[in-house]
mmCIF file of C-alpha atoms in Angstrom:
data_model
loop_
_atom_site.group_PDB
_atom_site.id
_atom_site.type_symbol
_atom_site.label_atom_id
_atom_site.label_comp_id
_atom_site.label_asym_id
_atom_site.label_seq_id
_atom_site.Cartn_x
_atom_site.Cartn_y
_atom_site.Cartn_z
ATOM 1 C CA MET A 25 33.759 18.560 18.021
ATOM 2 C CA PRO A 26 35.726 15.409 18.596
ATOM 3 C CA ALA A 27 36.772 13.594 15.443
ATOM 4 C CA ALA A 28 34.882 10.476 14.523
ATOM 5 C CA PRO A 29 37.102 7.307 14.540
ATOM 6 C CA ALA A 30 37.392 4.642 11.862
ATOM 7 C CA LEU A 31 35.776 1.293 12.281
ATOM 8 C CA ALA A 32 38.085 -1.510 13.294
ATOM 9 C CA ALA A 33 37.874 -4.768 15.181
ATOM 10 C CA ALA A 34 36.627 -4.166 18.877
ATOM 11 C CA GLN A 35 36.007 -0.532 17.906
ATOM 12 C CA VAL A 36 33.963 1.450 20.430
ATOM 13 C CA MET A 37 32.169 4.717 19.895
ATOM 14 C CA THR A 38 30.281 6.614 22.643
ATOM 15 C CA THR A 39 28.773 9.994 22.980
ATOM 16 C CA ASP A 40 29.199 9.898 26.836
ATOM 17 C CA GLU A 41 32.127 12.305 26.845
ATOM 18 C CA VAL A 42 30.709 14.596 24.192
ATOM 19 C CA ALA A 43 28.998 17.875 25.139
ATOM 20 C CA LEU A 44 25.292 17.681 24.867
ATOM 21 C CA ARG A 45 24.971 20.331 22.188
ATOM 22 C CA GLU A 46 27.617 18.472 20.055
ATOM 23 C CA ARG A 47 26.194 14.938 20.303
ATOM 24 C CA VAL A 48 23.898 15.083 17.256
ATOM 25 C CA PRO A 49 26.564 16.471 14.857
ATOM 26 C CA PHE A 50 29.144 14.108 16.405
ATOM 27 C CA TRP A 51 26.800 11.160 15.797
ATOM 28 C CA GLN A 52 25.905 12.102 12.243
ATOM 29 C CA ASP A 53 29.627 12.727 11.416
ATOM 30 C CA TRP A 54 30.597 9.488 12.948
ATOM 31 C CA ILE A 55 27.954 7.469 11.012
ATOM 32 C CA ARG A 56 28.922 9.276 7.736
ATOM 33 C CA ARG A 57 32.614 8.506 8.028
ATOM 34 C CA VAL A 58 32.427 4.995 9.339
ATOM 35 C CA PHE A 59 29.633 3.761 6.969
ATOM 36 C CA CYS A 60 30.733 5.356 3.783
ATOM 37 C CA GLY A 61 28.504 8.402 3.624
ATOM 38 C CA LEU A 62 25.492 7.023 5.326
ATOM 39 C CA GLU A 63 23.148 9.738 6.308
ATOM 40 C CA SER A 64 21.243 9.893 9.669
ATOM 41 C CA ASP A 65 18.900 12.049 11.629
ATOM 42 C CA VAL A 66 17.350 11.962 15.103
ATOM 43 C CA TYR A 67 13.656 12.811 14.381
ATOM 44 C CA GLY A 68 14.327 16.498 15.039
ATOM 45 C CA ASP A 69 15.628 15.788 18.664
ATOM 46 C CA SER A 70 18.291 18.155 19.981
ATOM 47 C CA VAL A 71 20.412 15.395 21.631
ATOM 48 C CA ILE A 72 21.206 11.739 21.349
ATOM 49 C CA ASP A 73 23.138 9.375 23.598
ATOM 50 C CA ALA A 74 24.639 6.393 21.809
ATOM 51 C CA ARG A 75 27.184 3.607 22.217
ATOM 52 C CA LEU A 76 28.425 1.261 19.593
ATOM 53 C CA ALA A 77 31.009 -1.578 19.873
ATOM 54 C CA SER A 78 32.004 -3.839 17.037
ATOM 55 C CA ALA A 79 34.111 -6.937 16.573
ATOM 56 C CA GLN A 80 35.026 -9.110 13.531
ATOM 57 C CA ALA A 81 34.689 -12.747 12.714
ATOM 58 C CA GLY A 82 36.814 -12.852 9.522
ATOM 59 C CA PRO A 83 35.036 -10.625 7.019
ATOM 60 C CA VAL A 84 31.782 -10.671 9.165
ATOM 61 C CA VAL A 85 31.494 -7.590 11.367
ATOM 62 C CA LEU A 86 29.121 -7.744 14.421
ATOM 63 C CA THR A 87 28.089 -4.528 16.147
ATOM 64 C CA ARG A 88 26.051 -3.850 19.235
ATOM 65 C CA LEU A 89 24.301 -0.512 19.131
ATOM 66 C CA GLU A 90 22.534 1.271 21.970
ATOM 67 C CA ALA A 91 21.002 4.539 20.936
ATOM 68 C CA GLY A 92 18.115 7.007 21.258
ATOM 69 C CA ARG A 93 15.693 7.184 18.503
ATOM 70 C CA HIS A 94 17.213 7.749 15.017
ATOM 71 C CA ARG A 95 17.198 6.686 11.395
ATOM 72 C CA VAL A 96 19.726 6.106 8.816
ATOM 73 C CA MET A 97 19.315 6.453 5.010
ATOM 74 C CA ARG A 98 21.404 5.388 1.950
ATOM 75 C CA ASP A 99 20.319 7.273 -1.148
ATOM 76 C CA ALA A 100 21.148 6.601 -4.834
ATOM 77 C CA ARG A 101 23.973 9.203 -4.571
ATOM 78 C CA ILE A 102 25.654 7.336 -1.779
ATOM 79 C CA VAL A 103 25.165 3.937 -3.592
ATOM 80 C CA ARG A 104 26.846 5.305 -6.682
ATOM 81 C CA SER A 105 29.881 6.671 -4.860
ATOM 82 C CA ASN A 106 30.595 3.495 -2.861
ATOM 83 C CA ASP A 107 31.274 0.086 -4.286
ATOM 84 C CA SER A 108 31.490 -1.869 -1.005
ATOM 85 C CA GLY A 109 28.915 -4.580 -1.101
ATOM 86 C CA PHE A 110 27.412 -5.878 2.172
ATOM 87 C CA LEU A 111 24.311 -7.435 3.399
ATOM 88 C CA LYS A 112 23.400 -6.075 6.783
ATOM 89 C CA ILE A 113 21.172 -7.693 9.369
ATOM 90 C CA VAL A 114 19.391 -5.761 12.114
ATOM 91 C CA ALA A 115 18.366 -7.931 15.117
ATOM 92 C CA PRO A 116 16.696 -5.781 17.895
ATOM 93 C CA GLN A 117 17.168 -6.774 21.547
ATOM 94 C CA LYS A 118 15.131 -3.811 22.751
ATOM 95 C CA GLY A 119 12.903 -1.515 20.757
ATOM 96 C CA ARG A 120 12.068 -2.077 17.102
ATOM 97 C CA ALA A 121 13.437 -1.276 13.680
ATOM 98 C CA GLY A 122 11.722 -0.646 10.393
ATOM 99 C CA VAL A 123 13.757 -1.809 7.377
ATOM 100 C CA VAL A 124 12.737 -0.065 4.146
ATOM 101 C CA GLN A 125 13.955 -1.467 0.759
ATOM 102 C CA GLN A 126 12.527 -2.639 -2.538
ATOM 103 C CA GLY A 127 9.272 -0.802 -1.751
ATOM 104 C CA ARG A 128 8.650 -2.852 1.327
ATOM 105 C CA THR A 129 8.921 -2.046 5.167
ATOM 106 C CA ALA A 130 9.690 -4.817 7.570
ATOM 107 C CA TRP A 131 9.124 -3.970 11.298
ATOM 108 C CA VAL A 132 11.024 -6.293 13.572
ATOM 109 C CA GLY A 133 11.412 -6.401 17.334
ATOM 110 C CA PRO A 134 13.042 -8.664 19.933
ATOM 111 C CA GLY A 135 13.196 -12.232 18.675
ATOM 112 C CA GLU A 136 13.156 -11.227 14.964
ATOM 113 C CA TRP A 137 15.583 -10.009 12.342
ATOM 114 C CA SER A 138 15.695 -8.579 8.845
ATOM 115 C CA ILE A 139 18.304 -8.193 6.163
ATOM 116 C CA TYR A 140 19.056 -5.415 3.753
ATOM 117 C CA ASP A 141 21.475 -4.723 0.844
ATOM 118 C CA THR A 142 23.869 -1.885 1.108
ATOM 119 C CA THR A 143 24.441 -1.758 -2.700
ATOM 120 C CA ASP A 144 20.812 -0.456 -3.086
ATOM 121 C CA THR A 145 18.948 2.487 -1.532
ATOM 122 C CA TYR A 146 17.472 1.707 1.981
ATOM 123 C CA ALA A 147 16.358 3.278 5.248
ATOM 124 C CA VAL A 148 16.280 1.847 8.749
ATOM 125 C CA GLU A 149 13.772 3.482 11.195
ATOM 126 C CA ASN A 150 14.278 3.394 14.873
ATOM 127 C CA PRO A 151 11.478 5.442 16.368
ATOM 128 C CA GLU A 152 12.244 4.638 19.961
ATOM 129 C CA ARG A 153 15.358 3.864 22.069
ATOM 130 C CA VAL A 154 16.927 0.734 20.838
ATOM 131 C CA GLU A 155 19.583 -1.900 21.558
ATOM 132 C CA HIS A 156 20.376 -3.737 18.354
ATOM 133 C CA LEU A 157 22.778 -6.357 17.131
ATOM 134 C CA ILE A 158 23.842 -5.392 13.603
ATOM 135 C CA VAL A 159 25.678 -7.935 11.451
ATOM 136 C CA MET A 160 27.433 -7.142 8.138
ATOM 137 C CA LEU A 161 28.266 -9.943 5.778
ATOM 138 C CA PRO A 162 30.051 -9.585 2.382
ATOM 139 C CA LYS A 163 27.267 -9.643 -0.233
ATOM 140 C CA ALA A 164 29.362 -11.860 -2.594
ATOM 141 C CA ASP A 165 29.354 -14.659 -0.043
ATOM 142 C CA LEU A 166 25.583 -14.998 -0.355
ATOM 143 C CA ALA A 167 24.838 -13.679 -3.767
ATOM 144 C CA GLU A 168 26.913 -16.306 -5.346
ATOM 145 C CA ARG A 169 24.733 -18.946 -3.931
ATOM 146 C CA GLY A 170 21.824 -18.048 -6.169
ATOM 147 C CA LEU A 171 19.600 -16.442 -3.568
ATOM 148 C CA PRO A 172 16.890 -14.107 -4.900
ATOM 149 C CA LEU A 173 18.133 -11.308 -2.608
ATOM 150 C CA ALA A 174 15.829 -8.622 -4.018
ATOM 151 C CA GLU A 175 12.886 -10.745 -2.815
ATOM 152 C CA LEU A 176 14.323 -11.355 0.632
ATOM 153 C CA VAL A 177 15.521 -7.971 1.819
ATOM 154 C CA ALA A 178 13.133 -5.953 4.039
ATOM 155 C CA ARG A 179 11.334 -9.170 5.150
ATOM 156 C CA PRO A 180 10.687 -10.099 8.818
ATOM 157 C CA MET A 181 12.528 -13.248 9.805
ATOM 158 C CA ASN A 182 11.290 -15.251 12.783
ATOM 159 C CA GLY A 183 14.190 -15.724 15.221
ATOM 160 C CA ARG A 184 12.162 -17.717 17.647
ATOM 161 C CA ALA A 185 11.994 -20.984 15.677
ATOM 162 C CA GLY A 186 13.668 -23.082 13.067
ATOM 163 C CA VAL A 187 16.822 -22.035 11.272
ATOM 164 C CA GLY A 188 15.971 -18.372 11.900
ATOM 165 C CA ARG A 189 16.426 -18.971 15.586
ATOM 166 C CA LEU A 190 19.730 -20.951 14.972
ATOM 167 C CA ALA A 191 21.079 -17.991 12.981
ATOM 168 C CA LEU A 192 20.118 -15.457 15.507
ATOM 169 C CA GLU A 193 21.550 -17.462 18.393
ATOM 170 C CA ALA A 194 24.745 -17.870 16.479
ATOM 171 C CA MET A 195 25.055 -14.144 15.841
ATOM 172 C CA ARG A 196 24.349 -13.261 19.486
ATOM 173 C CA SER A 197 26.715 -15.871 20.854
ATOM 174 C CA ALA A 198 29.466 -14.876 18.481
ATOM 175 C CA TYR A 199 29.331 -11.291 19.535
ATOM 176 C CA GLN A 200 29.757 -12.354 23.158
ATOM 177 C CA GLU A 201 32.605 -14.779 22.706
ATOM 178 C CA LEU A 202 34.661 -13.070 19.909
ATOM 179 C CA PRO A 203 37.041 -11.236 22.290
ATOM 180 C CA GLN A 204 38.281 -14.611 23.608
ATOM 181 C CA LEU A 205 38.734 -16.271 20.198
ATOM 182 C CA SER A 206 41.821 -16.477 18.020
ATOM 183 C CA PRO A 207 41.660 -14.895 14.533
ATOM 184 C CA ASP A 208 41.467 -18.396 12.800
ATOM 185 C CA THR A 209 38.644 -19.503 15.132
ATOM 186 C CA ALA A 210 36.776 -16.187 14.666
ATOM 187 C CA ARG A 211 36.987 -16.571 10.975
ATOM 188 C CA GLY A 212 35.359 -19.975 11.263
ATOM 189 C CA VAL A 213 32.642 -18.562 13.397
ATOM 190 C CA GLY A 214 32.045 -15.956 10.714
ATOM 191 C CA GLU A 215 31.727 -18.674 8.029
ATOM 192 C CA SER A 216 29.250 -20.524 10.329
ATOM 193 C CA ILE A 217 27.125 -17.372 10.639
ATOM 194 C CA THR A 218 27.139 -16.933 6.861
ATOM 195 C CA GLN A 219 26.014 -20.530 6.312
ATOM 196 C CA LEU A 220 23.240 -20.310 8.855
ATOM 197 C CA VAL A 221 21.996 -16.950 7.378
ATOM 198 C CA HIS A 222 22.033 -18.588 3.986
ATOM 199 C CA LEU A 223 19.937 -21.487 5.182
ATOM 200 C CA ALA A 224 17.469 -19.030 6.835
ATOM 201 C CA LEU A 225 17.155 -17.094 3.693
ATOM 202 C CA LEU A 226 16.676 -20.345 1.650
ATOM 203 C CA ASP A 227 13.845 -21.212 4.069
ATOM 204 C CA LEU A 228 12.326 -17.763 3.664
ATOM 205 C CA ALA A 229 12.549 -17.959 -0.178
ATOM 206 C CA GLY A 230 11.076 -21.451 -0.254
ATOM 207 C CA ARG A 231 7.920 -20.896 1.706
ATOM 208 C CA GLY A 232 5.955 -20.675 -1.537
ATOM 209 C CA THR A 233 3.078 -18.940 -3.010
ATOM 210 C CA ALA A 234 0.897 -19.038 0.075
ATOM 211 C CA ILE A 235 3.390 -17.077 2.172
ATOM 212 C CA SER A 236 3.872 -14.592 -0.648
ATOM 213 C CA GLN A 237 0.099 -14.041 -0.772
ATOM 214 C CA ARG A 238 -0.061 -13.657 2.913
ATOM 215 C CA GLU A 239 2.702 -11.110 2.922
ATOM 216 C CA ALA A 240 1.009 -9.247 0.021
ATOM 217 C CA LEU A 241 -2.189 -9.066 2.165
ATOM 218 C CA ARG A 242 -0.224 -7.827 5.140
ATOM 219 C CA ASP A 243 1.304 -5.112 3.081
ATOM 220 C CA ARG A 244 -2.141 -4.034 1.840
ATOM 221 C CA ILE A 245 -3.439 -4.034 5.378
ATOM 222 C CA LYS A 246 -0.587 -1.728 6.619
ATOM 223 C CA HIS A 247 -1.114 0.643 3.668
ATOM 224 C CA LEU A 248 -4.897 0.791 4.468
ATOM 225 C CA VAL A 249 -4.031 1.444 8.136
ATOM 226 C CA ALA A 250 -1.626 4.253 7.202
ATOM 227 C CA ARG A 251 -4.295 5.917 4.921
ATOM 228 C CA ARG A 252 -7.161 5.717 7.431
ATOM 229 C CA LEU A 253 -5.363 5.912 10.765
ATOM 230 C CA GLY A 254 -7.529 8.846 11.815
ATOM 231 C CA ASP A 255 -10.779 7.091 11.083
ATOM 232 C CA PRO A 256 -12.303 5.885 14.443
ATOM 233 C CA ARG A 257 -14.412 3.404 12.558
ATOM 234 C CA LEU A 258 -11.358 1.496 11.320
ATOM 235 C CA GLY A 259 -11.180 -1.870 12.963
ATOM 236 C CA VAL A 260 -10.742 -5.506 12.133
ATOM 237 C CA ASP A 261 -14.163 -5.869 10.576
ATOM 238 C CA ASP A 262 -13.863 -2.672 8.535
ATOM 239 C CA ILE A 263 -10.360 -3.686 7.282
ATOM 240 C CA ALA A 264 -11.774 -7.092 6.288
ATOM 241 C CA GLY A 265 -14.701 -5.460 4.396
ATOM 242 C CA SER A 266 -12.461 -2.846 2.713
ATOM 243 C CA LEU A 267 -10.060 -5.487 1.453
ATOM 244 C CA GLN A 268 -12.775 -8.067 0.657
ATOM 245 C CA CYS A 269 -11.254 -10.795 2.791
ATOM 246 C CA SER A 270 -12.291 -12.732 5.820
ATOM 247 C CA ARG A 271 -11.167 -12.067 9.451
ATOM 248 C CA ARG A 272 -9.378 -15.444 9.337
ATOM 249 C CA GLN A 273 -7.271 -14.165 6.384
ATOM 250 C CA LEU A 274 -6.426 -11.013 8.287
ATOM 251 C CA TYR A 275 -5.270 -12.994 11.366
ATOM 252 C CA ASN A 276 -3.272 -15.272 9.165
ATOM 253 C CA ALA A 277 -1.564 -12.393 7.430
ATOM 254 C CA PHE A 278 -0.399 -11.154 10.842
ATOM 255 C CA ALA A 279 0.435 -14.646 12.223
ATOM 256 C CA ASP A 280 4.165 -13.725 12.520
ATOM 257 C CA GLU A 281 3.429 -10.543 14.440
ATOM 258 C CA PRO A 282 2.548 -11.258 18.106
ATOM 259 C CA GLU A 283 0.181 -8.223 18.509
ATOM 260 C CA GLY A 284 -2.110 -9.290 15.594
ATOM 261 C CA VAL A 285 -4.079 -6.902 13.340
ATOM 262 C CA ALA A 286 -5.885 -5.046 16.202
ATOM 263 C CA GLY A 287 -2.630 -4.700 18.087
ATOM 264 C CA TYR A 288 -0.859 -3.346 14.978
ATOM 265 C CA LEU A 289 -3.581 -0.758 14.460
ATOM 266 C CA LEU A 290 -3.336 0.341 18.155
ATOM 267 C CA ARG A 291 0.394 0.430 18.028
ATOM 268 C CA GLU A 292 0.353 2.610 14.911
ATOM 269 C CA ARG A 293 -2.195 5.000 16.417
ATOM 270 C CA LEU A 294 -0.238 5.356 19.737
ATOM 271 C CA GLU A 295 3.077 5.981 17.835
ATOM 272 C CA ALA A 296 1.376 8.643 15.753
ATOM 273 C CA VAL A 297 0.086 10.345 18.918
ATOM 274 C CA ARG A 298 3.479 10.125 20.416
ATOM 275 C CA ARG A 299 5.155 11.780 17.494
ATOM 276 C CA ASP A 300 2.544 14.470 17.590
ATOM 277 C CA LEU A 301 3.087 15.092 21.343
ATOM 278 C CA ALA A 302 6.866 15.290 20.710
ATOM 279 C CA ASP A 303 6.375 17.819 17.775
ATOM 280 C CA PRO A 304 7.087 21.474 18.900
ATOM 281 C CA ALA A 305 4.827 22.586 16.038
ATOM 282 C CA GLN A 306 1.802 21.067 17.743
ATOM 283 C CA VAL A 307 2.495 22.462 21.199
ATOM 284 C CA ASN A 308 -0.767 24.414 21.290
ATOM 285 C CA ARG A 309 -2.973 21.485 20.397
ATOM 286 C CA SER A 310 -4.652 19.643 23.229
ATOM 287 C CA ILE A 311 -4.004 16.084 23.955
ATOM 288 C CA THR A 312 -7.597 15.281 23.417
ATOM 289 C CA ASP A 313 -7.590 16.852 19.912
ATOM 290 C CA ILE A 314 -4.444 14.908 18.989
ATOM 291 C CA ALA A 315 -5.771 11.583 20.189
ATOM 292 C CA MET A 316 -9.114 12.026 18.418
ATOM 293 C CA ASP A 317 -7.328 13.088 15.233
ATOM 294 C CA ARG A 318 -5.481 9.710 15.258
ATOM 295 C CA GLY A 319 -8.622 7.629 15.515
ATOM 296 C CA PHE A 320 -9.234 7.313 19.318
ATOM 297 C CA ASN A 321 -12.856 8.001 20.268
ATOM 298 C CA SER A 322 -12.439 7.550 24.069
ATOM 299 C CA LEU A 323 -10.033 9.715 26.026
ATOM 300 C CA ALA A 324 -9.977 7.330 28.990
ATOM 301 C CA HIS A 325 -9.149 4.347 26.873
ATOM 302 C CA PHE A 326 -6.398 6.373 25.024
ATOM 303 C CA SER A 327 -4.759 7.531 28.233
ATOM 304 C CA ARG A 328 -4.729 3.934 29.680
ATOM 305 C CA VAL A 329 -3.186 2.305 26.641
ATOM 306 C CA PHE A 330 -0.690 5.165 26.135
ATOM 307 C CA ALA A 331 0.517 4.737 29.706
ATOM 308 C CA GLN A 332 0.751 0.923 29.382
ATOM 309 C CA ARG A 333 2.935 1.369 26.243
ATOM 310 C CA TYR A 334 5.199 4.278 27.205
ATOM 311 C CA GLY A 335 5.303 3.991 30.947
ATOM 312 C CA VAL A 336 3.768 7.405 31.670
ATOM 313 C CA PRO A 337 0.477 9.258 30.910
ATOM 314 C CA PRO A 338 0.427 11.368 27.725
ATOM 315 C CA SER A 339 0.369 14.585 29.792
ATOM 316 C CA VAL A 340 3.535 13.558 31.636
ATOM 317 C CA TYR A 341 5.232 12.399 28.401
ATOM 318 C CA ARG A 342 4.579 15.830 26.861
ATOM 319 C CA ARG A 343 5.905 17.590 30.051
ATOM 320 C CA LEU A 344 9.072 15.490 29.980
ATOM 321 C CA GLY A 345 10.196 17.357 26.930
ATOM 322 C CA TYR A 346 9.756 16.951 23.139
ATOM 323 C CA GLY A 347 11.265 13.674 21.953
ATOM 324 C CA GLN A 348 12.783 12.729 25.227
ATOM 325 C CA THR A 349 12.981 8.913 25.474
ATOM 326 C CA VAL A 350 10.849 7.073 27.923
ATOM 327 C CA MET A 351 10.766 3.358 28.493
ATOM 328 C CA VAL A 352 8.438 1.310 26.212
ATOM 329 C CA ARG A 353 6.703 -1.380 28.222
#
């Protein structure tokens, strides 16, 4: 198996020239070496294709990642053995990422970003093929500014408006232009990114009690959906009744998520079915049985919305091979 390289400015990693059977261990070894013991898996898939290219703006590292579905985890053992302190930002360009830290999970997609702390345990879930911009900033550069970082990690940041958009645009533009910049200019760009991220986090921290309550309700909704995903009666009205809140409060809790409450419930059901179809242990279960077990009560409706999201009918998806990536529309 080819040796994994060390991360450096303008570093590139690709699995293109690695034999198919060696790609998963190559990927895991590469991630472990470059990111100080970070563990990863590929949801049980037998192969992954991935490309990663990084560049530096002073101490700020910007990385563009294209990869099949995967997740990375930093546990307490890794945290104890590594004293490098960074804050990392994941900003999806395609696909979505779930940042898990401080007991929260922030799902972000294109036009959004979220931040997490490498000095604490975390996980980042990428359940479908992704293209991400990943930005690493020295933690000390933001922690010394008095930000309540523990409250801000694993929170979705709106990158379509306000200072969140300015920060996202700065990160994207910097990655594109860094190869043409002198080291001094690149360092200045890194400082500008750090300042904009600081302002965006200040904005997130200062939104007040109403936002905190809204986020708390959103977390309760997501936990309820996870518990009762297979219940076909679960819908907006049932969620509101179970949580003793109004439909308006539900909609407000999901105001930052374009699909809304009903769209979130549908997405979670579809993703659960997709995982079941890709699970070799469930090869003998019928598609109807799997769909009904995940809360769908109409096979025609399920087949239509599955094809709309994943680009192919569920029967074709299963036939393509367990875990093979298809385009999400």
